[in-house]
Short mmCIF file of C-alpha atoms and ligand atoms in Angstrom, two decimals:
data_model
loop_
_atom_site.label_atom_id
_atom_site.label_comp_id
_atom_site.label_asym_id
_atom_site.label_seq_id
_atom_site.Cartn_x
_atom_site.Cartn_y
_atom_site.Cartn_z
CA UNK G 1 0.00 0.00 0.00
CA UNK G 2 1.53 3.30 -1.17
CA UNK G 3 2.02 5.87 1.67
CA UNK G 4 -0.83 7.65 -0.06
CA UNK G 5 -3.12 5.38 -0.26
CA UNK G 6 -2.83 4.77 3.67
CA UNK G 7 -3.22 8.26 4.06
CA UNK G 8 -6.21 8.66 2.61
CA UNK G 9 -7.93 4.92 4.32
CA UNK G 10 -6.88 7.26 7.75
CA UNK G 11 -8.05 10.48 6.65
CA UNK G 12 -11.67 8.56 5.80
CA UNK G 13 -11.72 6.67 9.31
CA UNK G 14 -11.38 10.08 10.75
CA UNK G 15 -14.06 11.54 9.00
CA UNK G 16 -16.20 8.75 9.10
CA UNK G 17 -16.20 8.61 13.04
CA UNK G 18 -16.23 12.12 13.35
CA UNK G 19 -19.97 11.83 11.64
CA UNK G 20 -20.91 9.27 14.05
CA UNK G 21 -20.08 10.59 16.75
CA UNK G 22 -21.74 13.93 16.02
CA UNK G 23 -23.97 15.04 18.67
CA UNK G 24 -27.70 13.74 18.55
CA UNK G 25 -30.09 16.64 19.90
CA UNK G 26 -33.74 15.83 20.62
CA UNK G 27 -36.46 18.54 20.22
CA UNK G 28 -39.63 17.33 22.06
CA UNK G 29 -42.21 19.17 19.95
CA UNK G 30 -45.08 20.14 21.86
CA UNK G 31 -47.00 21.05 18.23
CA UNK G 32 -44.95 20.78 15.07
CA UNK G 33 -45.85 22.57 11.93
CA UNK G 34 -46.50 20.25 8.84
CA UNK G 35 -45.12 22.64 5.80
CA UNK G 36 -45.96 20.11 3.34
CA UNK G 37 -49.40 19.64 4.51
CA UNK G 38 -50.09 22.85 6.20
CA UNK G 39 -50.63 21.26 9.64
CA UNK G 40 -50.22 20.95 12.77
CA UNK G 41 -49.07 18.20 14.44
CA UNK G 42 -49.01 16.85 18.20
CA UNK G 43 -45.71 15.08 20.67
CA UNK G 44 -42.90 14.72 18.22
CA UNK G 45 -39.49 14.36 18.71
CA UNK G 46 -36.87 15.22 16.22
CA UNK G 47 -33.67 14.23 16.22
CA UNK G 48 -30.54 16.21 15.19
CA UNK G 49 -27.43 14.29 13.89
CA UNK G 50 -24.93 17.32 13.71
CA UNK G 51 -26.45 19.75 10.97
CA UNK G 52 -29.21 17.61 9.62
CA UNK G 53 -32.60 16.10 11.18
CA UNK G 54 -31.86 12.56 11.25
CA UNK G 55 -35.50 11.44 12.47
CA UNK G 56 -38.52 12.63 13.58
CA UNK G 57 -40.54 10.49 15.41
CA UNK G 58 -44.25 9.95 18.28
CA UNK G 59 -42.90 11.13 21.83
CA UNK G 60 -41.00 8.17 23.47
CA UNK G 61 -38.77 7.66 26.19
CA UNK G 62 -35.54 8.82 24.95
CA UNK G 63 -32.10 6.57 25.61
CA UNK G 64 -30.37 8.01 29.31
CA UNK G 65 -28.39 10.92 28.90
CA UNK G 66 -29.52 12.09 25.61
CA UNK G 67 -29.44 16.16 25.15
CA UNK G 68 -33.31 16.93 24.95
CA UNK G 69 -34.24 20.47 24.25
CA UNK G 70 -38.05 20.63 25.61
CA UNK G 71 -40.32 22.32 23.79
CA UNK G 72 -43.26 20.59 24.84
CA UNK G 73 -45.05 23.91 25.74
CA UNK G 74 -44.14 25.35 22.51
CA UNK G 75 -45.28 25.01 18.71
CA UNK G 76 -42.06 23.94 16.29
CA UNK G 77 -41.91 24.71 13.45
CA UNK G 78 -39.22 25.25 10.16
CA UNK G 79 -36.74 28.03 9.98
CA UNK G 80 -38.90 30.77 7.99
CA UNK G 81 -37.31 31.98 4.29
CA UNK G 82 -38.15 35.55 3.38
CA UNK G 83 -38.30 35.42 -0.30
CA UNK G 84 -37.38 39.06 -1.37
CA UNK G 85 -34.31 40.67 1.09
CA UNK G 86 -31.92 42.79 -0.44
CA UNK G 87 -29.52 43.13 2.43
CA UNK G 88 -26.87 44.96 0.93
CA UNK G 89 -28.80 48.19 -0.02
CA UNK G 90 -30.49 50.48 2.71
CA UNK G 91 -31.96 53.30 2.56
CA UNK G 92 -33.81 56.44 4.12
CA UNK G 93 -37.27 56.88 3.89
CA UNK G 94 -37.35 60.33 2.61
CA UNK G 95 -34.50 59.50 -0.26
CA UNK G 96 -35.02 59.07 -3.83
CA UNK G 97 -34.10 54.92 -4.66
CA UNK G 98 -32.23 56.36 -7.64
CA UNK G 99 -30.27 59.33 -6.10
CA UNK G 100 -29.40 57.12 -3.06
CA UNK G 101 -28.09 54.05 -5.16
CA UNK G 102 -25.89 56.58 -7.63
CA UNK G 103 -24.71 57.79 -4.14
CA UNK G 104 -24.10 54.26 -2.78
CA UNK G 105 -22.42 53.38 -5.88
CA UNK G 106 -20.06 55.78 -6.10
CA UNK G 107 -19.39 56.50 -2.38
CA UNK G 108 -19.87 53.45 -0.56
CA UNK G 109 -16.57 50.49 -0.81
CA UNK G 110 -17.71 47.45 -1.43
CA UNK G 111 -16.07 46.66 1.84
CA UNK G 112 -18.04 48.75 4.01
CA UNK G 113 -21.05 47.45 1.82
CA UNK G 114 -20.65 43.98 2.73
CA UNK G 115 -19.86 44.92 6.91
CA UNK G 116 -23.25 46.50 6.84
CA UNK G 117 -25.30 44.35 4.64
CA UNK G 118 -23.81 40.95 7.18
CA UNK G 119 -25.10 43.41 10.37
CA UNK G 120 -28.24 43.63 8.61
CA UNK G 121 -28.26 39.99 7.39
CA UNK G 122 -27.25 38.74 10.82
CA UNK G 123 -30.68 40.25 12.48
CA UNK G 124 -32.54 37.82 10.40
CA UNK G 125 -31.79 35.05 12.69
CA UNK G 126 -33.28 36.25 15.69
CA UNK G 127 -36.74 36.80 14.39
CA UNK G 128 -36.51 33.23 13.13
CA UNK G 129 -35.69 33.91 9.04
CA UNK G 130 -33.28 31.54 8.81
CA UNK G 131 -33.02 31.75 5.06
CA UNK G 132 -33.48 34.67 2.56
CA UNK G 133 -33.67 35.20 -0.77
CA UNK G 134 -31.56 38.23 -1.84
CA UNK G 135 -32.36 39.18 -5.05
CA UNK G 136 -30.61 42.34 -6.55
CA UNK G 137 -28.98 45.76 -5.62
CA UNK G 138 -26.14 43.71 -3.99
CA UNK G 139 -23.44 45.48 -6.36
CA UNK G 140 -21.12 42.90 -8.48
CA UNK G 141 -21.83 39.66 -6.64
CA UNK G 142 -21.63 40.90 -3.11
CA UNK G 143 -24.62 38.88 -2.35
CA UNK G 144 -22.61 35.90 -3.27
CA UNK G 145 -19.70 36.80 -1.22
CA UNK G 146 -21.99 37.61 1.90
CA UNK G 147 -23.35 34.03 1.35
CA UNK G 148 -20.16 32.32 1.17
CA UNK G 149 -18.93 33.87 4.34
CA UNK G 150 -21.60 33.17 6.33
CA UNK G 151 -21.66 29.14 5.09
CA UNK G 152 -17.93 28.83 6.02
CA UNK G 153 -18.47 30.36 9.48
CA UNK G 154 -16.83 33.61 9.43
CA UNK G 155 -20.14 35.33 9.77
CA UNK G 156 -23.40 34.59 11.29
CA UNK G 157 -26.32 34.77 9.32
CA UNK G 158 -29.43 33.41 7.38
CA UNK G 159 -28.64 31.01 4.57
CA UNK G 160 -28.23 32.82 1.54
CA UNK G 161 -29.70 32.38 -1.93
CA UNK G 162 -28.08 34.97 -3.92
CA UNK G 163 -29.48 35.97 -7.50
CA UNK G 164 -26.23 38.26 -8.19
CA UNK G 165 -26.86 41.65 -10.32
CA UNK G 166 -30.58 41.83 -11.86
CA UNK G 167 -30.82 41.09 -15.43
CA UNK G 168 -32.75 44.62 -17.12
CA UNK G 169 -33.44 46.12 -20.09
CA UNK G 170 -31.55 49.82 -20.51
CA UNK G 171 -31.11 51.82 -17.41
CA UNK G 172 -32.00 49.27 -15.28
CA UNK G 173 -34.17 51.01 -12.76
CA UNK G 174 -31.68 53.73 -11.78
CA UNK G 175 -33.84 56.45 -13.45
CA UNK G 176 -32.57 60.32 -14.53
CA UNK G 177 -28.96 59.12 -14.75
CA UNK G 178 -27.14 61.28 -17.92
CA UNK G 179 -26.00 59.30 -21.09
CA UNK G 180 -22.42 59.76 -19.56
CA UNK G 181 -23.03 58.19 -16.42
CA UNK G 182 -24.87 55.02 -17.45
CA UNK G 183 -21.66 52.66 -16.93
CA UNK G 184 -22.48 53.40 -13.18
CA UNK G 185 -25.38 51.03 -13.63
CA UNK G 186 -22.98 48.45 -14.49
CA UNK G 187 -22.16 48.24 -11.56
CA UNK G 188 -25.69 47.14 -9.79
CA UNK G 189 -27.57 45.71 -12.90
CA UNK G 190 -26.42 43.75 -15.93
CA UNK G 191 -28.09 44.80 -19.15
CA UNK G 192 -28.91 43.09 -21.62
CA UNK G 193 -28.54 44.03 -25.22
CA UNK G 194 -30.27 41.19 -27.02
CA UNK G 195 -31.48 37.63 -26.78
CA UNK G 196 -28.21 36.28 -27.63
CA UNK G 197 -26.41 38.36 -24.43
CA UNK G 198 -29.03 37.65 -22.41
CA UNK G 199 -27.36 34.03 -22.47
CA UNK G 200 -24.19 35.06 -21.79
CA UNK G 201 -25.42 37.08 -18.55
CA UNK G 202 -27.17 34.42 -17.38
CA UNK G 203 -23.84 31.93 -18.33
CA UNK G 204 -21.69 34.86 -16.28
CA UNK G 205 -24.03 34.47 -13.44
CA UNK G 206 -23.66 30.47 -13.58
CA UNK G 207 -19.76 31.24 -13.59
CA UNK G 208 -20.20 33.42 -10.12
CA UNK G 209 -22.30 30.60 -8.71
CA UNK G 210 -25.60 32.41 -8.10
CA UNK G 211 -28.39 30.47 -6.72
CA UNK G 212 -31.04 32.11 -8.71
CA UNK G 213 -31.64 34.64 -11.39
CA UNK G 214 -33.58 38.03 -10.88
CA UNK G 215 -34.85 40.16 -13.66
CA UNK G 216 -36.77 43.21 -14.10
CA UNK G 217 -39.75 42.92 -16.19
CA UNK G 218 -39.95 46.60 -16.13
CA UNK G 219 -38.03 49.49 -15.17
CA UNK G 220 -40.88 51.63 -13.92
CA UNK G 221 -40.51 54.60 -13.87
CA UNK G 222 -37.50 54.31 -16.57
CA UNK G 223 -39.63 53.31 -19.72
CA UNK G 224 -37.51 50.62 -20.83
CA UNK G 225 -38.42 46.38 -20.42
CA UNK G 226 -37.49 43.32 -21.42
CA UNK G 227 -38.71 42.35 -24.66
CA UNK G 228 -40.54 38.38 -24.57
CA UNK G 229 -37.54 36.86 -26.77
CA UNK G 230 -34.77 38.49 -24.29
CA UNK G 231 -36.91 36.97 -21.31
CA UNK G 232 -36.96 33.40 -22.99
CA UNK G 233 -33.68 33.50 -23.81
CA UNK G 234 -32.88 34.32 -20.06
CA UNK G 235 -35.36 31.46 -18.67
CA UNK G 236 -34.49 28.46 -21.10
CA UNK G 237 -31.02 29.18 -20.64
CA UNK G 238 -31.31 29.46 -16.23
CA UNK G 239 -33.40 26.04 -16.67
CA UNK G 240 -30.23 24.30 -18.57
CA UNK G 241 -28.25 25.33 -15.26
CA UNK G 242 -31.49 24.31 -13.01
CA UNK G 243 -32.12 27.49 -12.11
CA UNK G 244 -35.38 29.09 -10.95
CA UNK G 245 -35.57 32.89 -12.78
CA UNK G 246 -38.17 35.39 -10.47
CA UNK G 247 -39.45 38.97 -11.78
CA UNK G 248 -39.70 42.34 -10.83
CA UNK G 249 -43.08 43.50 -12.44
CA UNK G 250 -44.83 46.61 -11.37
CA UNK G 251 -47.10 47.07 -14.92
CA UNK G 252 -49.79 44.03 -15.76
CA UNK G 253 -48.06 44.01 -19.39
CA UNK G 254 -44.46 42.92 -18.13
CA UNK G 255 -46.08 40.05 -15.98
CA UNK G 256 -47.75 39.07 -19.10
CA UNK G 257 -44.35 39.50 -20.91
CA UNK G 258 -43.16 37.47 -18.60
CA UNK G 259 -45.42 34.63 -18.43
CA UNK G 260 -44.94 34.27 -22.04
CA UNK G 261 -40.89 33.85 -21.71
CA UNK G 262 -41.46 31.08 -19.09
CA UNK G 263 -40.50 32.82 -15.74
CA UNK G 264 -41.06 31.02 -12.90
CA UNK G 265 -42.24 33.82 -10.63
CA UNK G 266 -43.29 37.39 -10.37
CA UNK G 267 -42.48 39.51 -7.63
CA UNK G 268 -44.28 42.86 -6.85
CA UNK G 269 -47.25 42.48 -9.22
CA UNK G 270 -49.12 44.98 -8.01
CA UNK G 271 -51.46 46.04 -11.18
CA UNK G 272 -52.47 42.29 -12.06
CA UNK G 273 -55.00 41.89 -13.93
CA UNK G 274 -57.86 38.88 -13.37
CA UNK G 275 -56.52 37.37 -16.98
CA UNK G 276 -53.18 37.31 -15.64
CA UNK G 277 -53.78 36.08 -12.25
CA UNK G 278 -55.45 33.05 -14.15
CA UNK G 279 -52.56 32.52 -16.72
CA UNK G 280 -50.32 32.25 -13.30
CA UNK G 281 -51.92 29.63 -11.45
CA UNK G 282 -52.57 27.70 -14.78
CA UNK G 283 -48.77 27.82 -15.68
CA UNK G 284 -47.63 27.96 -11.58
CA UNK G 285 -46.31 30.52 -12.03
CA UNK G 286 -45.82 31.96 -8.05
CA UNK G 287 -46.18 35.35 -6.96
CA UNK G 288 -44.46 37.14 -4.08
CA UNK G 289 -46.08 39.91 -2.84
CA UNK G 290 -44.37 42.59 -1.54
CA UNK G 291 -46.20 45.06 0.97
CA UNK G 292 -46.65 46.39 3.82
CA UNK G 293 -49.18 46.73 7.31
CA UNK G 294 -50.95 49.71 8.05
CA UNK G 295 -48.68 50.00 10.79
CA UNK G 296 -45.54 50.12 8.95
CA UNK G 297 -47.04 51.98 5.88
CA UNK G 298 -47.92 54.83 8.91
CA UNK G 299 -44.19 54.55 10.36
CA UNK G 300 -43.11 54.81 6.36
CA UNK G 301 -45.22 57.69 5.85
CA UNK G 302 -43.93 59.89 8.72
CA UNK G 303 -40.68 59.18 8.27
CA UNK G 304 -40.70 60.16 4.45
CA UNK G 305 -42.07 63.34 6.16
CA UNK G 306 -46.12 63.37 5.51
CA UNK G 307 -48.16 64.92 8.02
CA UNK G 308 -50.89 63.40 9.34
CA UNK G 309 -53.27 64.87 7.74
CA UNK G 310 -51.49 64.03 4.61
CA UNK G 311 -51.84 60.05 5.47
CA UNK G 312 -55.25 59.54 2.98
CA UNK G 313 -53.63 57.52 0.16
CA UNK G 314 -52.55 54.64 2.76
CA UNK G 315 -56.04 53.77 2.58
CA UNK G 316 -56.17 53.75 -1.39
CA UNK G 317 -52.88 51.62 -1.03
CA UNK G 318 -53.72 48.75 1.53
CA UNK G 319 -57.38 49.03 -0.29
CA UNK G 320 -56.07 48.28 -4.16
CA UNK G 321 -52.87 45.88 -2.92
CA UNK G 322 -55.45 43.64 -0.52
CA UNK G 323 -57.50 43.33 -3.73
CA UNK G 324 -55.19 42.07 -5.58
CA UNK G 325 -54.03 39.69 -3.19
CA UNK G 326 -57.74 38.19 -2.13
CA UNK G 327 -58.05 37.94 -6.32
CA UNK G 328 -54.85 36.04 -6.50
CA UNK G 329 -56.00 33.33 -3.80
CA UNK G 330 -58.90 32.69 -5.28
CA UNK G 331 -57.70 32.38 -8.45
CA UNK G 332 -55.56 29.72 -6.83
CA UNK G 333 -51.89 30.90 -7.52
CA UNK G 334 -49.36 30.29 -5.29
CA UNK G 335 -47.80 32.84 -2.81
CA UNK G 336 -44.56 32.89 -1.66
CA UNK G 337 -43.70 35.49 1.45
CA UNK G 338 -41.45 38.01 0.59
CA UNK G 339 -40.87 41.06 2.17
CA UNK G 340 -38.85 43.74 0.17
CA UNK G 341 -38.28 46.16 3.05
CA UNK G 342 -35.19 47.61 2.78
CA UNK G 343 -35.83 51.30 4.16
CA UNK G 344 -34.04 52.54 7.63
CA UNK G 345 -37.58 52.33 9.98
CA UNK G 346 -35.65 52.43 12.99
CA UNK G 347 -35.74 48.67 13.67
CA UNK G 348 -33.40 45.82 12.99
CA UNK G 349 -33.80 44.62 9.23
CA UNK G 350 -34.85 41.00 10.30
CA UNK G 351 -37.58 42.97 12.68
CA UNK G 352 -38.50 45.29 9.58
CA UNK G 353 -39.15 42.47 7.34
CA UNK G 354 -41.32 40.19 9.77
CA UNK G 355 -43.66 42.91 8.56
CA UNK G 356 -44.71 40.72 5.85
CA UNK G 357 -46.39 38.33 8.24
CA UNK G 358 -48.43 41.28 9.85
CA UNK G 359 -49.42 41.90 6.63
CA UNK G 360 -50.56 39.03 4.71
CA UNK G 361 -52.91 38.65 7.94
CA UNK G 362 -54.29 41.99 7.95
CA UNK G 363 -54.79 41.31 4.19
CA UNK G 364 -57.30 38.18 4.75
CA UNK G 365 -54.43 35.16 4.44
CA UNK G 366 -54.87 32.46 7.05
CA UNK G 367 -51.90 31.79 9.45
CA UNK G 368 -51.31 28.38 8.24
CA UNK G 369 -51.03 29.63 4.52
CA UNK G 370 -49.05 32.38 5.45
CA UNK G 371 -47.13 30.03 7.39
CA UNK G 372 -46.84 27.59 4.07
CA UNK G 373 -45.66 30.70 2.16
CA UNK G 374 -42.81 31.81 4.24
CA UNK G 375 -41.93 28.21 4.54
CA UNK G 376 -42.28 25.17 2.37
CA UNK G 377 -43.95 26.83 -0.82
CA UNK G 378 -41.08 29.45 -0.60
CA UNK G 379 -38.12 26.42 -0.46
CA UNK G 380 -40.04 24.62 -3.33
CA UNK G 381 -39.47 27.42 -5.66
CA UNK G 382 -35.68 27.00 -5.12
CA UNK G 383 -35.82 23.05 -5.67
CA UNK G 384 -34.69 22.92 -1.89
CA UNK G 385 -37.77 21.59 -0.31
CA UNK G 386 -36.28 18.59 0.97
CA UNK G 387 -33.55 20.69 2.70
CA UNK G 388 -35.42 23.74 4.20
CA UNK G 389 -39.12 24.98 4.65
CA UNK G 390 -40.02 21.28 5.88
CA UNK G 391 -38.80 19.39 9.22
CA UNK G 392 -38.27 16.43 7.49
CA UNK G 393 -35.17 13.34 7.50
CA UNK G 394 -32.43 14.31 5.49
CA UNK G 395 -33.12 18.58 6.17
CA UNK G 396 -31.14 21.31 7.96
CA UNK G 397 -32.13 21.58 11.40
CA UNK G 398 -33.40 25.48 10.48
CA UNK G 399 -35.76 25.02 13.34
CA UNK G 400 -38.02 27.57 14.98
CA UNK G 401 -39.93 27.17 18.04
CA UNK G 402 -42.87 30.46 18.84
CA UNK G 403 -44.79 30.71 21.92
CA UNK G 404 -48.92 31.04 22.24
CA UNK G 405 -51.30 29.54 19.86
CA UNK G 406 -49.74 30.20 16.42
CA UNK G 407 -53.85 30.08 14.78
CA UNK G 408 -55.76 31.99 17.37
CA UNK G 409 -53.21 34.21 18.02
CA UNK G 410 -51.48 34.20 14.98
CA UNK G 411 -49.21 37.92 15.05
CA UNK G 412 -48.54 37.43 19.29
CA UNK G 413 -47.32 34.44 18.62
CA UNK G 414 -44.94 35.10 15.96
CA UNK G 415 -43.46 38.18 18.53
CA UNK G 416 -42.92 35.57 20.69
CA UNK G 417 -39.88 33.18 19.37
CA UNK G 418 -38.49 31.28 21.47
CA UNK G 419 -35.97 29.18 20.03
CA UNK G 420 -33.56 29.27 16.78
CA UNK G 421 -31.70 27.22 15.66
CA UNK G 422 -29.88 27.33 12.10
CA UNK G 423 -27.70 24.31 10.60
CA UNK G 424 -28.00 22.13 14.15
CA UNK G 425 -26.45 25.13 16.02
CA UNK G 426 -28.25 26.72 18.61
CA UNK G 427 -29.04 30.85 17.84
CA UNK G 428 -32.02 31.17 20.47
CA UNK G 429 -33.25 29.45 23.64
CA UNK G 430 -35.50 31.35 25.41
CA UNK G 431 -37.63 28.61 26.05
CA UNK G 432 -38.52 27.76 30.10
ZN1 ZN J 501 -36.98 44.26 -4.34
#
């Protein structure tokens, strides 16, 4: 046997007793949310094998001197994924999107873009988002970078599924920049000349190992879109690679655009029309929308500097975006939770984007849907379902545990976590 070859028979001894001997953990679930199913379920136990859930099984006496975490009094339930995070942009509520991102651009190092975007990313895990879906204004790849950091341990955070620059027509949606200027937008969106460099962007994307691809629809309010070949280009291409290609659409035209190329979601949405709504739950095609509560639309508001007798079109707003939402349940298409927020409201950016929950409530969603959207419906639209979004053998243990009664008191209880844990490692006990 050459010295290498015994080397190697060592080296896989090593790391074969190393996994068994990782630490089991036992949760004893006192109700455990069913993602799959959208249910809830009574006195299980899972078991943790080191990052993964290596059973779950009825409530039985455990072997002497097993680690048990009790959580008998409390419901369990997966890690939740916000589907629309873009933690590497922030800004003011009384600043212009376009002015500030020309300003972040040119002012802001990458470095110092990347230390604040992992503080932000970071105070995901303590309201129990254990992964997000970042998908744009990260600069060249900075999403990526965040992501790989935080899986190699050098900083704590959600798991990361990074889409890398958005793919956009002209001017991406940095609006009122001068001819001159326009290679600044290079530098937060790629844009796409054609159908045939739409599948090079998408390749270049593949190269930097995105996890998904992002592209804008529209540009609202820059006038320019994607035309329906550059979108099919983009979306056969992603599908070679396996991967999933999501939308920014504000106008009911670029959704339809969209549809037609084959997209696999649409984010925003707001002016849907019935027709489309249909066309999307015929083709499943998801939808993730993106607002707000009264309560944070009120914070918004007085922040951006309207008095409060200027506070009238918050009304029209939650009025026209609850419509569409109640019209795209009952059409039956599905709804993945994303949140979007990425304005300064004074609160941690994980505690800013649990808005979403508040929201889909107010809007008429029940808490176990809303609790399917932000979990397993949101994971099955990255092809990950069997790893997150569902307690299941085999998953990450991105496990959650909330206090109260997560249907009758659906928005109490979700203030009230308890317990995170992210990858088998322990973020959050709280629980007595
Ligand atoms: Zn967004």
């Amino acid at each position: 046997m050459s010295r290498h070859v015994f080397t190697l028979l060592i080296l896989l001894v090593f790391a074969s007793s190393g996994r068994s001997q990782d630490k089991n953990i036992f949760i004893k679930a006192g109700k455990l949310y069913d993602s799959k199913n959208s249910e809830l379920l009574e006195n299980k136990i899972i078991q943790i094998q080191g990052s993964k859930i290596s059973s779950i099984r009825e409530d039985e006496p455990l072997p002497e001197n097993s680690q048990v975490i009790d959580l008998s009094e409390y419901t369990v339930l997966p890690g939740f994924i916000d589907a629309h995070t873009h933690v590497l942009f922030s800004q003011e509520a009384n600043e212009d999107f376009a002015e500030h991102s020309v300003h972040s651009l040119t002012m802001e190092s990458d470095g110092l873009r990347v230390l604040r975007g992992a503080k932000r990313a970071r105070s995901y895990l303590d309201v129990g988002i254990t992964s997000i879906k970042d998908i744009g204004n990260s600069g060249l790849y900075l999403d990526v970078a965040l992501r790989d950091a935080i899986n190699e341990g050098t900083t704590e955070g959600p798991r990361i599924f990074a889409s890398g620059p958005i793919l956009a027509a002209d001017g991406g949606q940095i609006y009122g920049l001068l001819p001159e200027h326009q290679d600044i937008i290079d530098l937060e969106y790629r844009i796409i000349k054609s159908p045939e460099d739409a599948k090079n962007a998408v390749r270049e994307h593949v190269n930097q190992n995105v996890d998904l691809i992002k592209i804008c629809a529209d540009n609202i309010p820059n006038k320019t879109y994607l035309t329906v070949d550059e979108i099919k280009s983009i979306v056969q291409t992603a599908h070679s690679y396996g991967l999933k290609v999501t939308t920014h659409c504000v106008t009911n035209q670029s959704a339809w655009n969209a549809i037609e190329g084959g997209v696999d979601g649409i984010e925003h949405g707001f002016n849907l029309a019935d027709s489309t709504l249909v066309r999307m739950a015929e083709e499943q095609v998801f939808l993730v929308p993106t607002e707000n509560s009264r309560s944070y639309m009120e914070t918004y508001a007085k922040l951006a500097g309207y008095q409060n007798n200027e506070m009238g079109w918050i009304d029209g707003y939650m009025n026209r975006l609850q419509n569409r939402l109640s019209r795209a349940m009952d059409k039956g298409v599905q709804i993945v939770a994303g949140s979007d927020n990425y304005t300064d409201i004074n609160v941690s950016r994980g505690e800013s984007s649990k808005d979403m929950f508040r929201y889909y409530f107010e809007a008429g969603m029940k808490p176990l849907d809303i609790l399917q959207s932000s979990t397993y419906f949101s994971a099955y639209q990255l092809n990950r379902e069997d790893k997150i979004g569902y307690l299941t053998v085999g998953a990450y243990a991105d496990i959650i545990a909330v206090k109260g009664d997560i249907e009758d008191d659906f928005l109490s209880a979700l203030q009230n976590i308890v317990f995170v844990m992210k990858d088998g490692k322990i973020y959050t006990n709280k629980a007595d």
